[in-house]
Amino acid sequence: MSAREHEALRARAAAAVTVVARRLADPAAADHPTPEVSPFRAASLSDGAPGIALLHAELGAAPGGDPAHRDAALRWVRRAAALTALAGKTPAPGPQGLYGPLAALSFALHRTADGPAAHSAARSHLREQVAELASTRAAREERRLTEHPDPSPGSGSGFTTFTAYDVISGQSGLGAHLLELGRPAEAALVRVLRALVGLSRPVRTHDRGLPGWWVALDGASYQPVAPARGHANLGMAHGMPGPLALLAIAWREGVRVPGQRAAVTDLAQWLLARRCADAAGPWWPGQLSLGPAQPEPGRPSWCYGTPGIARALQLAGLALEVPQWHEAGVEALRAALARADLDGPARAGGTAEAGLCHGLAGLLQITWRTARDSGDPELAERVPQLAARLLELLHEEAPFGFAATPGERPPEEHPGGFLTGAAGAALALHTFARDAEPATRWDRALLLA
């Protein structure tokens, strides 16, 4: 792609971001299209008001940004606050993490506030609540590790769960936000990191050693099963790469606990020992069980598959200054993108949707981050190719600028939301259009930075 073509593509991406932002400017007009959606879901980071606030917060904070976007972000934050209060009066569907209403509101307000003094009382109140939530969750994991050092092989008793450690609803996501909340949240962050260090240690059931993050859940339905029928998850959303990324990012930012270096080393080496390979290069399955292995790579995405794992490995290599891990992550991402055949039809290895979670936007943001930190020219060439593919999914007649995701999706997923909808796609396109690190570092919610 020539320099002129690249600049024209960046201009198209910026225009697309403007389209999406304009259609998501007013909560009254762009609120959740499913009237019966729960307040919890409508206040979540994945599909709800806080995630849409992130788009406007980023557009308002970027150099040369329109102040009207900051006003729009505040409107969405106020909407999120009202929904969070409403959600607090109804039974929660499960344990709250970063993507639950409380931490999501804090995460969004932290990025929307214009200066350290803005909304200080609200931010302080939310910080205390998030820290208390994280401390309680970490204490529960500490008790589990103490009381069940060798979990029962006959039942799920003593094994961890996704909600204890993952990015979406567990400690990795909460820790990502605690990292930026400063000294008042430091004690809670330390407890989270200590619990994740403990999770990195293998457990034994009879004569078998299993990873410490092994869950007694079916790999397809996520329903409880006997431990031998459970699995070790390798996805960034619900698996071990999330804790690895958090431990690495915290290390780089100078927040360290006993055993952290060893935990990062053990997790990175565990991943490297379980690489598969095909003609394109290395890849990882989405999960490992005691049954048949995954026969071939899945689609490249943030939530599951090689790209998210590759970024976690790169972050670990950067943190502990281990070039082999860094290079392994870069090599694996190059292979995933080569396998996707971005020069072919308007698909990427089965990825024909726009969102951050399992679509092109997530792949674009991972590739931009990995290319920037590595200086790899091949990855740098892939970035505009991914942006072009994502722009092909832009449809002016779609309510929020991007066509509905193919296949069946739960009706509670907001098509304009952060994780699977238009706001997330626009944020990734904005990174590409500016070719600069996000001003609000919104992708910390994905543990990419």
Short mmCIF file of C-alpha atoms in Angstrom, two decimals:
data_model
loop_
_atom_site.label_atom_id
_atom_site.label_comp_id
_atom_site.label_asym_id
_atom_site.label_seq_id
_atom_site.Cartn_x
_atom_site.Cartn_y
_atom_site.Cartn_z
CA MET A 1 0.00 0.00 0.00
CA SER A 2 1.44 3.37 -1.02
CA ALA A 3 1.75 6.27 1.38
CA ARG A 4 -1.05 8.10 -0.44
CA GLU A 5 -3.36 5.09 -0.21
CA HIS A 6 -2.52 4.71 3.47
CA GLU A 7 -3.39 8.33 4.18
CA ALA A 8 -6.65 8.02 2.25
CA LEU A 9 -7.52 4.92 4.28
CA ARG A 10 -6.84 6.75 7.54
CA ALA A 11 -9.13 9.54 6.38
CA ARG A 12 -11.88 7.00 5.63
CA ALA A 13 -11.40 5.48 9.08
CA ALA A 14 -11.71 8.90 10.72
CA ALA A 15 -14.90 9.57 8.77
CA ALA A 16 -16.33 6.23 9.86
CA VAL A 17 -15.58 7.05 13.49
CA THR A 18 -17.46 10.31 13.07
CA VAL A 19 -20.49 8.45 11.70
CA VAL A 20 -20.59 6.03 14.62
CA ALA A 21 -20.00 8.72 17.25
CA ARG A 22 -22.74 10.93 15.85
CA ARG A 23 -25.27 8.09 16.02
CA LEU A 24 -24.21 7.28 19.58
CA ALA A 25 -24.15 10.87 20.84
CA ASP A 26 -27.52 10.95 22.61
CA PRO A 27 -28.40 8.23 25.15
CA ALA A 28 -32.09 8.99 24.71
CA ALA A 29 -31.87 8.16 21.01
CA ALA A 30 -29.22 5.42 21.16
CA ASP A 31 -30.14 3.65 24.39
CA HIS A 32 -30.40 -0.12 24.49
CA PRO A 33 -32.73 -1.26 21.68
CA THR A 34 -34.07 -4.19 23.74
CA PRO A 35 -36.59 -2.70 26.18
CA GLU A 36 -36.61 -5.71 28.51
CA VAL A 37 -32.83 -5.85 28.89
CA SER A 38 -31.77 -6.01 32.55
CA PRO A 39 -30.36 -2.90 34.24
CA PHE A 40 -27.24 -4.96 35.00
CA ARG A 41 -26.63 -5.61 31.30
CA ALA A 42 -27.51 -2.06 30.26
CA ALA A 43 -24.97 -0.76 32.80
CA SER A 44 -22.23 -3.21 31.81
CA LEU A 45 -19.00 -2.35 30.05
CA SER A 46 -19.58 -4.97 27.38
CA ASP A 47 -22.86 -3.69 25.91
CA GLY A 48 -24.06 -0.84 28.05
CA ALA A 49 -23.70 2.86 28.71
CA PRO A 50 -20.15 2.84 30.20
CA GLY A 51 -18.67 1.27 27.08
CA ILE A 52 -20.31 3.82 24.80
CA ALA A 53 -19.01 6.58 27.07
CA LEU A 54 -15.49 5.30 26.36
CA LEU A 55 -15.82 6.17 22.67
CA HIS A 56 -16.74 9.78 23.37
CA ALA A 57 -14.19 10.07 26.17
CA GLU A 58 -11.43 8.99 23.77
CA LEU A 59 -12.59 11.32 21.00
CA GLY A 60 -12.77 14.23 23.44
CA ALA A 61 -9.38 13.52 25.04
CA ALA A 62 -7.39 12.98 21.84
CA PRO A 63 -5.33 15.98 20.67
CA GLY A 64 -7.59 18.29 18.68
CA GLY A 65 -10.70 16.48 19.97
CA ASP A 66 -14.07 18.20 19.91
CA PRO A 67 -15.25 19.21 23.43
CA ALA A 68 -18.73 18.09 22.37
CA HIS A 69 -17.52 14.51 22.71
CA ARG A 70 -16.64 15.07 26.35
CA ASP A 71 -20.17 16.36 26.90
CA ALA A 72 -21.52 13.24 25.19
CA ALA A 73 -19.29 11.05 27.36
CA LEU A 74 -20.69 12.70 30.48
CA ARG A 75 -24.24 12.11 29.27
CA TRP A 76 -23.49 8.43 28.88
CA VAL A 77 -21.75 8.30 32.27
CA ARG A 78 -24.79 9.87 33.91
CA ARG A 79 -26.94 7.28 32.17
CA ALA A 80 -24.58 4.56 33.43
CA ALA A 81 -24.78 5.91 36.99
CA ALA A 82 -28.59 5.81 36.93
CA LEU A 83 -28.55 2.26 35.57
CA THR A 84 -25.94 1.18 38.13
CA ALA A 85 -28.15 2.44 40.94
CA LEU A 86 -31.08 0.57 39.43
CA ALA A 87 -29.01 -2.59 38.98
CA GLY A 88 -28.03 -2.41 42.65
CA LYS A 89 -31.68 -2.90 43.59
CA THR A 90 -32.04 -6.12 41.59
CA PRO A 91 -30.30 -9.50 42.02
CA ALA A 92 -27.01 -9.60 40.12
CA PRO A 93 -26.65 -12.46 37.61
CA GLY A 94 -23.24 -13.35 39.02
CA PRO A 95 -20.08 -11.95 40.60
CA GLN A 96 -19.14 -8.50 39.37
CA GLY A 97 -15.82 -7.77 37.72
CA LEU A 98 -14.53 -4.98 35.49
CA TYR A 99 -17.42 -5.46 33.08
CA GLY A 100 -20.06 -5.32 35.81
CA PRO A 101 -21.86 -2.01 36.47
CA LEU A 102 -19.82 -0.77 39.45
CA ALA A 103 -16.29 -1.13 38.06
CA ALA A 104 -17.48 -0.26 34.55
CA LEU A 105 -18.85 3.06 35.80
CA SER A 106 -15.58 3.78 37.61
CA PHE A 107 -13.55 2.84 34.53
CA ALA A 108 -15.61 5.14 32.30
CA LEU A 109 -15.71 8.07 34.73
CA HIS A 110 -11.95 7.82 35.25
CA ARG A 111 -11.51 8.47 31.51
CA THR A 112 -14.23 11.06 31.16
CA ALA A 113 -13.19 13.37 34.01
CA ASP A 114 -11.41 16.47 32.72
CA GLY A 115 -8.47 16.72 35.12
CA PRO A 116 -7.70 15.22 38.54
CA ALA A 117 -10.17 17.47 40.39
CA ALA A 118 -13.17 16.74 38.16
CA HIS A 119 -15.86 14.57 39.77
CA SER A 120 -13.39 13.85 42.55
CA ALA A 121 -16.03 12.87 45.12
CA ALA A 122 -17.73 10.42 42.77
CA ARG A 123 -14.42 8.98 41.63
CA SER A 124 -13.22 8.56 45.20
CA HIS A 125 -16.46 6.84 46.20
CA LEU A 126 -16.28 4.45 43.26
CA ARG A 127 -12.58 3.78 43.87
CA GLU A 128 -13.35 2.70 47.43
CA GLN A 129 -16.14 0.42 46.27
CA VAL A 130 -14.06 -1.18 43.52
CA ALA A 131 -11.15 -1.70 45.92
CA GLU A 132 -13.47 -3.30 48.47
CA LEU A 133 -14.98 -5.56 45.80
CA ALA A 134 -11.54 -6.64 44.57
CA SER A 135 -10.24 -7.23 48.11
CA THR A 136 -13.24 -9.40 48.94
CA ARG A 137 -12.79 -11.44 45.79
CA ALA A 138 -9.04 -11.82 46.39
CA ALA A 139 -9.61 -12.90 49.99
CA ARG A 140 -11.98 -15.58 48.76
CA GLU A 141 -9.27 -16.91 46.44
CA GLU A 142 -6.70 -16.80 49.23
CA ARG A 143 -8.99 -18.94 51.41
CA ARG A 144 -9.56 -21.38 48.56
CA LEU A 145 -5.85 -21.78 47.96
CA THR A 146 -5.23 -22.30 51.67
CA GLU A 147 -8.11 -24.70 52.30
CA HIS A 148 -7.82 -26.67 49.05
CA PRO A 149 -4.14 -26.87 48.03
CA ASP A 150 -5.00 -30.18 46.35
CA PRO A 151 -8.62 -29.98 45.13
CA SER A 152 -10.90 -32.98 45.29
CA PRO A 153 -10.71 -35.09 42.11
CA GLY A 154 -14.22 -36.45 42.63
CA SER A 155 -16.02 -33.11 42.57
CA GLY A 156 -15.49 -29.50 41.56
CA SER A 157 -14.74 -28.60 45.17
CA GLY A 158 -11.57 -26.55 45.57
CA PHE A 159 -11.09 -25.63 41.90
CA THR A 160 -11.10 -22.01 40.75
CA THR A 161 -13.70 -20.44 38.48
CA PHE A 162 -13.62 -17.90 35.65
CA THR A 163 -15.27 -15.34 37.89
CA ALA A 164 -12.37 -15.64 40.31
CA TYR A 165 -9.59 -14.70 37.89
CA ASP A 166 -10.59 -13.73 34.34
CA VAL A 167 -10.69 -10.37 32.55
CA ILE A 168 -14.46 -10.07 32.15
CA SER A 169 -15.77 -10.94 35.61
CA GLY A 170 -12.70 -11.81 37.67
CA GLN A 171 -9.62 -10.41 39.31
CA SER A 172 -7.57 -9.76 36.17
CA GLY A 173 -10.07 -7.18 34.94
CA LEU A 174 -10.47 -5.60 38.37
CA GLY A 175 -6.69 -5.48 38.78
CA ALA A 176 -6.34 -3.72 35.42
CA HIS A 177 -8.48 -0.86 36.73
CA LEU A 178 -6.93 -0.83 40.19
CA LEU A 179 -3.53 -0.25 38.56
CA GLU A 180 -4.63 3.22 37.47
CA LEU A 181 -6.48 4.23 40.64
CA GLY A 182 -3.30 5.11 42.53
CA ARG A 183 -2.15 4.68 46.10
CA PRO A 184 -5.63 4.50 47.71
CA ALA A 185 -6.26 1.29 45.76
CA GLU A 186 -2.78 -0.16 46.17
CA ALA A 187 -3.60 -2.54 49.04
CA ALA A 188 -6.43 -4.09 47.04
CA LEU A 189 -4.21 -4.38 43.96
CA VAL A 190 -1.51 -6.16 45.95
CA ARG A 191 -4.07 -8.70 47.20
CA VAL A 192 -5.26 -9.29 43.63
CA LEU A 193 -1.72 -9.83 42.35
CA ARG A 194 -0.92 -12.20 45.22
CA ALA A 195 -4.02 -14.24 44.47
CA LEU A 196 -3.07 -14.47 40.78
CA VAL A 197 0.45 -15.52 41.69
CA GLY A 198 -1.11 -18.32 43.74
CA LEU A 199 -3.25 -19.30 40.78
CA SER A 200 -0.12 -19.88 38.69
CA ARG A 201 0.94 -22.83 40.84
CA PRO A 202 -0.11 -26.30 39.60
CA VAL A 203 -2.51 -28.41 41.65
CA ARG A 204 -2.53 -32.16 42.06
CA THR A 205 -5.48 -34.52 42.03
CA HIS A 206 -4.38 -38.06 42.87
CA ASP A 207 -1.46 -38.75 40.50
CA ARG A 208 -2.26 -36.02 37.98
CA GLY A 209 -0.93 -32.49 37.88
CA LEU A 210 -3.25 -29.79 36.55
CA PRO A 211 -2.77 -26.06 36.00
CA GLY A 212 -3.87 -23.89 38.91
CA TRP A 213 -6.51 -22.21 36.71
CA TRP A 214 -8.14 -25.53 35.75
CA VAL A 215 -11.92 -25.19 35.96
CA ALA A 216 -14.38 -28.01 36.59
CA LEU A 217 -16.57 -26.73 33.76
CA ASP A 218 -17.51 -28.20 30.41
CA GLY A 219 -15.54 -26.57 27.61
CA ALA A 220 -18.58 -25.96 25.42
CA SER A 221 -21.46 -25.18 27.78
CA TYR A 222 -19.42 -23.97 30.79
CA GLN A 223 -21.71 -26.05 32.98
CA PRO A 224 -20.22 -27.75 36.08
CA VAL A 225 -18.72 -31.19 35.44
CA ALA A 226 -16.36 -33.59 37.17
CA PRO A 227 -12.82 -32.11 37.21
CA ALA A 228 -11.52 -34.75 34.78
CA ARG A 229 -14.02 -33.42 32.23
CA GLY A 230 -13.07 -29.80 32.86
CA HIS A 231 -10.45 -27.73 31.06
CA ALA A 232 -7.70 -25.14 31.20
CA ASN A 233 -8.84 -22.05 29.31
CA LEU A 234 -6.34 -20.31 27.02
CA GLY A 235 -8.52 -17.40 25.85
CA MET A 236 -7.64 -13.83 26.80
CA ALA A 237 -11.21 -13.20 27.96
CA HIS A 238 -11.61 -16.17 30.30
CA GLY A 239 -8.25 -17.90 30.40
CA MET A 240 -4.71 -17.71 31.70
CA PRO A 241 -3.45 -15.02 29.27
CA GLY A 242 -5.48 -12.45 31.22
CA PRO A 243 -3.62 -13.02 34.53
CA LEU A 244 -0.32 -13.22 32.61
CA ALA A 245 -0.98 -9.87 30.94
CA LEU A 246 -1.95 -8.20 34.22
CA LEU A 247 1.07 -9.53 36.10
CA ALA A 248 3.32 -8.34 33.26
CA ILE A 249 1.74 -4.87 32.99
CA ALA A 250 1.88 -4.39 36.76
CA TRP A 251 5.56 -5.40 36.76
CA ARG A 252 6.35 -2.84 34.04
CA GLU A 253 4.55 -0.18 36.09
CA GLY A 254 6.58 -1.03 39.18
CA VAL A 255 3.86 -2.82 41.18
CA ARG A 256 5.36 -6.11 42.33
CA VAL A 257 4.61 -8.80 44.89
CA PRO A 258 6.59 -11.85 46.04
CA GLY A 259 6.55 -14.61 43.45
CA GLN A 260 5.39 -12.37 40.60
CA ARG A 261 8.47 -12.84 38.43
CA ALA A 262 8.32 -16.61 38.90
CA ALA A 263 4.59 -16.62 38.09
CA VAL A 264 5.09 -14.67 34.86
CA THR A 265 7.94 -17.02 33.93
CA ASP A 266 5.95 -20.16 34.69
CA LEU A 267 2.88 -19.00 32.77
CA ALA A 268 4.89 -17.88 29.74
CA GLN A 269 6.87 -21.12 29.65
CA TRP A 270 3.68 -23.14 30.03
CA LEU A 271 2.21 -21.40 26.98
CA LEU A 272 5.35 -21.90 24.92
CA ALA A 273 5.41 -25.60 25.77
CA ARG A 274 1.90 -25.98 24.38
CA ARG A 275 2.30 -24.30 21.02
CA CYS A 276 0.99 -26.12 18.01
CA ALA A 277 2.14 -25.43 14.46
CA ASP A 278 0.95 -25.68 10.88
CA ALA A 279 2.30 -24.45 7.57
CA ALA A 280 1.68 -20.81 8.52
CA GLY A 281 3.42 -21.06 11.88
CA PRO A 282 2.61 -21.39 15.62
CA TRP A 283 -0.87 -21.33 17.10
CA TRP A 284 -2.69 -22.20 20.31
CA PRO A 285 -6.05 -23.82 20.96
CA GLY A 286 -8.75 -21.98 22.86
CA GLN A 287 -8.64 -24.51 25.70
CA LEU A 288 -6.99 -27.74 26.79
CA SER A 289 -8.76 -30.74 28.28
CA LEU A 290 -7.89 -34.33 29.07
CA GLY A 291 -9.72 -35.39 25.92
CA PRO A 292 -8.87 -35.01 22.20
CA ALA A 293 -6.82 -31.95 21.29
CA GLN A 294 -8.16 -29.15 19.11
CA PRO A 295 -7.17 -30.25 15.57
CA GLU A 296 -6.63 -26.85 13.95
CA PRO A 297 -6.49 -23.13 14.73
CA GLY A 298 -9.70 -21.29 15.49
CA ARG A 299 -10.53 -17.87 14.16
CA PRO A 300 -8.10 -15.12 15.15
CA SER A 301 -9.60 -12.92 17.85
CA TRP A 302 -9.04 -11.17 21.15
CA CYS A 303 -11.26 -13.35 23.31
CA TYR A 304 -10.03 -16.75 22.11
CA GLY A 305 -7.25 -17.90 19.86
CA THR A 306 -3.69 -16.98 19.05
CA PRO A 307 -3.78 -13.14 18.81
CA GLY A 308 -4.74 -12.52 22.43
CA ILE A 309 -2.20 -15.09 23.64
CA ALA A 310 0.47 -13.56 21.42
CA ARG A 311 -0.04 -10.11 22.95
CA ALA A 312 0.10 -11.53 26.50
CA LEU A 313 3.38 -13.26 25.69
CA GLN A 314 4.79 -10.09 24.18
CA LEU A 315 3.83 -8.12 27.31
CA ALA A 316 5.53 -10.76 29.48
CA GLY A 317 8.69 -10.53 27.37
CA LEU A 318 8.71 -6.76 27.56
CA ALA A 319 8.15 -6.81 31.34
CA LEU A 320 10.90 -9.26 32.26
CA GLU A 321 13.12 -8.38 29.28
CA VAL A 322 13.02 -11.87 27.79
CA PRO A 323 13.38 -11.40 24.01
CA GLN A 324 12.38 -15.01 23.26
CA TRP A 325 8.86 -14.48 24.66
CA HIS A 326 8.47 -11.17 22.89
CA GLU A 327 9.59 -12.70 19.60
CA ALA A 328 7.38 -15.76 20.10
CA GLY A 329 4.34 -13.49 20.45
CA VAL A 330 5.24 -11.53 17.33
CA GLU A 331 5.86 -14.71 15.32
CA ALA A 332 2.54 -16.22 16.42
CA LEU A 333 0.59 -13.09 15.49
CA ARG A 334 2.29 -12.95 12.09
CA ALA A 335 1.24 -16.56 11.52
CA ALA A 336 -2.35 -15.90 12.60
CA LEU A 337 -2.65 -13.00 10.17
CA ALA A 338 -1.02 -14.94 7.34
CA ARG A 339 -3.46 -17.77 8.01
CA ALA A 340 -6.33 -15.30 7.82
CA ASP A 341 -5.49 -14.39 4.21
CA LEU A 342 -6.24 -10.70 4.49
CA ASP A 343 -5.66 -10.23 0.78
CA GLY A 344 -8.47 -12.65 0.00
CA PRO A 345 -12.24 -12.26 0.42
CA ALA A 346 -13.64 -9.77 2.92
CA ARG A 347 -13.12 -12.12 5.82
CA ALA A 348 -10.29 -12.87 8.21
CA GLY A 349 -10.07 -16.54 9.01
CA GLY A 350 -13.81 -16.75 9.54
CA THR A 351 -13.93 -13.30 11.18
CA ALA A 352 -16.64 -11.37 9.38
CA GLU A 353 -17.82 -9.19 12.24
CA ALA A 354 -16.69 -5.83 13.45
CA GLY A 355 -16.43 -6.05 17.24
CA LEU A 356 -13.51 -6.05 19.63
CA CYS A 357 -14.29 -9.37 21.28
CA HIS A 358 -14.24 -11.82 18.40
CA GLY A 359 -14.16 -9.53 15.39
CA LEU A 360 -11.86 -7.46 13.23
CA ALA A 361 -11.66 -4.49 15.60
CA GLY A 362 -10.02 -6.57 18.30
CA LEU A 363 -7.59 -8.02 15.78
CA LEU A 364 -6.79 -4.53 14.50
CA GLN A 365 -6.08 -3.16 18.00
CA ILE A 366 -3.90 -6.15 18.95
CA THR A 367 -1.93 -5.88 15.72
CA TRP A 368 -1.44 -2.12 16.09
CA ARG A 369 -0.21 -2.53 19.67
CA THR A 370 2.06 -5.48 18.87
CA ALA A 371 3.51 -3.82 15.78
CA ARG A 372 4.18 -0.59 17.68
CA ASP A 373 5.97 -2.36 20.54
CA SER A 374 7.99 -4.64 18.26
CA GLY A 375 8.75 -2.47 15.26
CA ASP A 376 8.00 -5.53 13.12
CA PRO A 377 7.52 -4.38 9.49
CA GLU A 378 5.32 -7.32 8.51
CA LEU A 379 2.84 -6.58 11.30
CA ALA A 380 2.95 -2.89 10.41
CA GLU A 381 1.88 -3.79 6.86
CA ARG A 382 -1.02 -5.83 8.21
CA VAL A 383 -2.52 -2.92 10.16
CA PRO A 384 -3.98 -1.03 7.15
CA GLN A 385 -5.17 -4.32 5.64
CA LEU A 386 -7.17 -5.02 8.79
CA ALA A 387 -8.53 -1.49 8.86
CA ALA A 388 -9.66 -1.83 5.25
CA ARG A 389 -11.44 -5.10 6.02
CA LEU A 390 -13.15 -3.52 9.00
CA LEU A 391 -14.28 -0.55 6.94
CA GLU A 392 -15.89 -2.95 4.47
CA LEU A 393 -18.33 -3.84 7.26
CA LEU A 394 -19.45 -0.22 7.63
CA HIS A 395 -23.02 0.25 6.39
CA GLU A 396 -24.61 3.68 6.36
CA GLU A 397 -28.12 2.23 6.76
CA ALA A 398 -27.20 0.30 9.92
CA PRO A 399 -28.47 2.08 13.06
CA PHE A 400 -24.99 2.62 14.51
CA GLY A 401 -22.88 2.42 11.36
CA PHE A 402 -21.98 -1.27 11.34
CA ALA A 403 -24.10 -4.14 10.11
CA ALA A 404 -25.47 -6.60 12.64
CA THR A 405 -23.16 -9.42 13.58
CA PRO A 406 -23.76 -12.51 11.40
CA GLY A 407 -25.42 -15.47 13.07
CA GLU A 408 -27.53 -15.46 16.19
CA ARG A 409 -26.59 -13.15 19.03
CA PRO A 410 -28.35 -12.65 22.36
CA PRO A 411 -30.89 -9.82 22.07
CA GLU A 412 -29.33 -8.11 25.10
CA GLU A 413 -26.16 -7.35 23.11
CA HIS A 414 -26.32 -3.67 22.20
CA PRO A 415 -25.27 -3.28 18.52
CA GLY A 416 -23.69 0.03 19.44
CA GLY A 417 -21.79 -1.32 22.47
CA PHE A 418 -18.13 -1.61 23.36
CA LEU A 419 -17.22 -5.29 23.30
CA THR A 420 -19.18 -6.61 20.32
CA GLY A 421 -20.69 -3.49 18.79
CA ALA A 422 -20.04 -0.27 16.91
CA ALA A 423 -18.41 1.75 19.72
CA GLY A 424 -15.57 -0.76 20.06
CA ALA A 425 -15.09 -0.94 16.30
CA ALA A 426 -14.93 2.85 16.12
CA LEU A 427 -12.34 2.99 18.92
CA ALA A 428 -10.03 0.61 17.03
CA LEU A 429 -10.49 2.60 13.83
CA HIS A 430 -9.69 5.78 15.75
CA THR A 431 -6.38 4.27 16.88
CA PHE A 432 -5.59 3.45 13.27
CA ALA A 433 -6.70 6.85 11.96
CA ARG A 434 -4.49 8.75 14.42
CA ASP A 435 -1.70 6.14 14.47
CA ALA A 436 -1.13 7.05 18.10
CA GLU A 437 -1.66 5.41 21.45
CA PRO A 438 -5.21 5.95 22.75
CA ALA A 439 -5.31 9.11 24.86
CA THR A 440 -7.50 7.39 27.46
CA ARG A 441 -5.85 3.95 27.18
CA TRP A 442 -9.31 2.47 26.79
CA ASP A 443 -7.82 -0.87 25.67
CA ARG A 444 -6.66 -1.55 29.21
CA ALA A 445 -10.17 -3.04 29.50
CA LEU A 446 -8.84 -5.74 27.12
CA LEU A 447 -5.49 -5.93 28.96
CA LEU A 448 -3.66 -5.02 25.77
CA ALA A 449 -1.71 -2.19 27.41
#
